[in-house]
Short mmCIF file of C-alpha atoms and ligand atoms in Angstrom, two decimals:
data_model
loop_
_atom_site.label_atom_id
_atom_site.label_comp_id
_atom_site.label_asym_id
_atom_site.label_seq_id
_atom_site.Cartn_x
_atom_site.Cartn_y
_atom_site.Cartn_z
CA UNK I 1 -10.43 18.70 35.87
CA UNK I 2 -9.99 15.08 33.91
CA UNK I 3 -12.37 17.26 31.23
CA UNK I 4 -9.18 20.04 30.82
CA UNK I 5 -6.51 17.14 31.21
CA UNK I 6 -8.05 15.15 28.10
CA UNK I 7 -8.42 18.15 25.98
CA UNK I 8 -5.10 19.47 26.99
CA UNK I 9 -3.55 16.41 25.79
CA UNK I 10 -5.28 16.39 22.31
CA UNK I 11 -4.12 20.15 21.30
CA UNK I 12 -0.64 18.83 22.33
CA UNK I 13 -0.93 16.08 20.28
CA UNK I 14 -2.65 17.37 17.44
CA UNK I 15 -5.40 14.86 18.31
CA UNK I 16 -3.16 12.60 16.33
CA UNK I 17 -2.91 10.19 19.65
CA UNK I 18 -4.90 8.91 22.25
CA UNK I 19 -4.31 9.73 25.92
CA UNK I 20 -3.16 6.08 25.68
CA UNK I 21 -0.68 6.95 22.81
CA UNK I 22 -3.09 4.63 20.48
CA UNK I 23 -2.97 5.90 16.95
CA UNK I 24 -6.43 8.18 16.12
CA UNK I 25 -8.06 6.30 13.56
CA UNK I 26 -11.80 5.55 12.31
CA UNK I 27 -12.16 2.18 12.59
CA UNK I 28 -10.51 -0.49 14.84
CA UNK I 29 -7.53 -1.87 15.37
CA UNK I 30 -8.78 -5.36 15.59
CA UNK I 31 -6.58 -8.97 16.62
CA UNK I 32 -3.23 -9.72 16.12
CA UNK I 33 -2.53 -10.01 12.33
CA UNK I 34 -3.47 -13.66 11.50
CA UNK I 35 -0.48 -13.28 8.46
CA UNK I 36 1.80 -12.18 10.73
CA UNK I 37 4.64 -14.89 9.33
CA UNK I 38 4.24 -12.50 5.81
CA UNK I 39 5.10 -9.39 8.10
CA UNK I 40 7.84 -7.73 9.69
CA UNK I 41 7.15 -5.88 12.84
CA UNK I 42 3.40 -5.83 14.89
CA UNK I 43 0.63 -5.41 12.91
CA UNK I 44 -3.09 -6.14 13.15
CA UNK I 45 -5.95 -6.56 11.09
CA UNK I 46 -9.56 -5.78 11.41
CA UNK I 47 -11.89 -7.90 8.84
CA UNK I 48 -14.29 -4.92 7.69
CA UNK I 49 -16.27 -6.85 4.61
CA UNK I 50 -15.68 -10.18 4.16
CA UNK I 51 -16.03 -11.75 0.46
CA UNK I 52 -19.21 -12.06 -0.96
CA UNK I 53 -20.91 -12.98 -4.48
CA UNK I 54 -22.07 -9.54 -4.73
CA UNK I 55 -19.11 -7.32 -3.86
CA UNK I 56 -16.50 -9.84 -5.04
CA UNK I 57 -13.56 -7.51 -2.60
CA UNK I 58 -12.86 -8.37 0.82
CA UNK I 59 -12.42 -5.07 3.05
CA UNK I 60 -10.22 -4.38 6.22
CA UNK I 61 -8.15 -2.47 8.46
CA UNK I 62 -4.14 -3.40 8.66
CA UNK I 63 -2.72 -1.08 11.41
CA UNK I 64 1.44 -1.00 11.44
CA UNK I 65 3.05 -0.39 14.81
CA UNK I 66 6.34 2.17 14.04
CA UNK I 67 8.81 0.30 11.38
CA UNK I 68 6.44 -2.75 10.60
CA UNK I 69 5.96 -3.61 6.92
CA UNK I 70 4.62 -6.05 4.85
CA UNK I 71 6.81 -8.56 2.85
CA UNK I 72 7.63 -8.26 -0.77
CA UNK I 73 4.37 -9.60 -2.33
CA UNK I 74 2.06 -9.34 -5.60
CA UNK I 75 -1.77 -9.51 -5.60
CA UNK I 76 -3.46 -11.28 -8.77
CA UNK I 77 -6.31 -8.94 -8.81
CA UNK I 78 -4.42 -6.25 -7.47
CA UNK I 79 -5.47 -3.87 -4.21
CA UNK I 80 -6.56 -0.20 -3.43
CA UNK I 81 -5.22 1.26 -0.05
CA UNK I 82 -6.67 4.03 1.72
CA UNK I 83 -4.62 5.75 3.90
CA UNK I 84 -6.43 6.66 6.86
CA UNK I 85 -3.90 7.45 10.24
CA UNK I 86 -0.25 8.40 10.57
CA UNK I 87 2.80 7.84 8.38
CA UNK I 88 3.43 5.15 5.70
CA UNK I 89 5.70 3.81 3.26
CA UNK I 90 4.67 2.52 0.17
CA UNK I 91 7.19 1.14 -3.19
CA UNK I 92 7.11 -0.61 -6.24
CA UNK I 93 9.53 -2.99 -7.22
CA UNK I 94 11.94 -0.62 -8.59
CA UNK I 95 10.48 2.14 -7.87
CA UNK I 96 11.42 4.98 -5.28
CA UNK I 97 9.62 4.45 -1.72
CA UNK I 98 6.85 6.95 -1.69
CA UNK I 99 5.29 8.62 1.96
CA UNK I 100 2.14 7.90 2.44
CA UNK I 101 -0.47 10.24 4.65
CA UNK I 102 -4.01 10.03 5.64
CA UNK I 103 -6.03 10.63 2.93
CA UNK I 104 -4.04 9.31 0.41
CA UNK I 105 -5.33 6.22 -2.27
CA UNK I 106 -3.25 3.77 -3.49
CA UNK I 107 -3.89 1.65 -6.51
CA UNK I 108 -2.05 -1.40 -6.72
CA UNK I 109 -1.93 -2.83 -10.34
CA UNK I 110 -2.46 -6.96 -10.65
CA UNK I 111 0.98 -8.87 -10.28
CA UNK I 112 2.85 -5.67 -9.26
CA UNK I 113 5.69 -7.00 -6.60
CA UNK I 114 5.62 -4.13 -3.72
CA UNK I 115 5.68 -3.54 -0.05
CA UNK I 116 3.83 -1.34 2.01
CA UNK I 117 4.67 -0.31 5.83
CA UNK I 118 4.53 2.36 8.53
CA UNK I 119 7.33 4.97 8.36
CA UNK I 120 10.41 4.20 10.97
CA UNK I 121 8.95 6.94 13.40
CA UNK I 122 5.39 6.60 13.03
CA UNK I 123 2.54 4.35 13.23
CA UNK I 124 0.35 3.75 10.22
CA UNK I 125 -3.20 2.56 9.62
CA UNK I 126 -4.70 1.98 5.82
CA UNK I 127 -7.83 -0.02 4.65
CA UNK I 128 -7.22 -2.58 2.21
CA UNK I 129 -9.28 -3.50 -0.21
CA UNK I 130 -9.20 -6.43 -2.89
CA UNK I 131 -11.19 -6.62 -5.47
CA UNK I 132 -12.06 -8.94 -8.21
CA UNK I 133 -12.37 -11.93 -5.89
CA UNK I 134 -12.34 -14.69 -6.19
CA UNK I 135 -9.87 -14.06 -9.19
CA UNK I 136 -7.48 -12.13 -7.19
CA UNK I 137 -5.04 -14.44 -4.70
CA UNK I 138 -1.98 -12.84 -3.11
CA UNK I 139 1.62 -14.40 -3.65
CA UNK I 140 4.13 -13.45 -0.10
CA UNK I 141 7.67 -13.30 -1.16
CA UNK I 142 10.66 -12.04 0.65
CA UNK I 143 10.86 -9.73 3.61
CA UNK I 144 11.66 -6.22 2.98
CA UNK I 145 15.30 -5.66 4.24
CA UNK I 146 16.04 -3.37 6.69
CA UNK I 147 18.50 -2.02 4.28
CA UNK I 148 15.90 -1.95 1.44
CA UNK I 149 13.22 0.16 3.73
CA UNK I 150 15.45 2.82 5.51
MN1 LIG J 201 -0.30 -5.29 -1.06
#
């Protein structure tokens, strides 16, 4: 019986959610975001690769709860984001806001001011990588308004 339950509630859901309404994702959520104070919203982080000599990137998992964002903020080195659960927002100073969906790549040119975020409706998970370390340091700015994300 808990057998038909469980896979009754993924073909409702799309398997897009957990029983426990946990976005579906690949790899961990992991602790509270440590940069919280450049955030708005919940978010957490899961350190995947941590900077070596040999890779020169450091690797990991930011999940978004609905409506949480990053600041405004530019990366020296820039960053590549793979999308890899639910809905996101991503924009360039600028720029229009673009949606973002699993399977999507992001490349983030060096000193480029942007945001990126869960949609208002939706929570979000993407891997972030930076490369180019240790030449690549991140600069927080502003929060992203409430006015400038909807
Ligand atoms: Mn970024």
């Amino acid at each position: 019986m808990k057998k038909i339950l469980l896979l009754l509630t993924l073909l409702i859901t799309g398997g897009t959610l957990t029983m426990a309404g946990e976005l579906n994702q690949p790899f961990a959520k992991g602790e509270i975001n440590p940069y919280s104070q450049y955030f708005t919203g919940t978010t957490h982080l899961n350190r995947l690769v941590a900077k070596d000599e040999v890779f020169n990137s450091s690797i990991g998992n930011v999940t978004f709860e609905k409506g949480a964002r990053t600041n405004w903020h530019k990366h020296s080195g820039g960053q590549i984001l793979l999308v890899t659960a639910g809905e996101g927002r991503y924009q360039e100073k600028g720029k229009e806001i673009q949606i973002l969906k699993a399977g999507d790549v992001v490349k983030i040119p060096p000193n480029v001011e942007h945001w990126h975020g869960a949609a208002p409706d939706s929570e979000f998970a993407h891997i972030s990588i930076e490369p180019n370390l240790p030449n690549n340091s991140t600069t927080w700015l502003e929060a992203v308004t409430d006015e400038q994300y909807k």
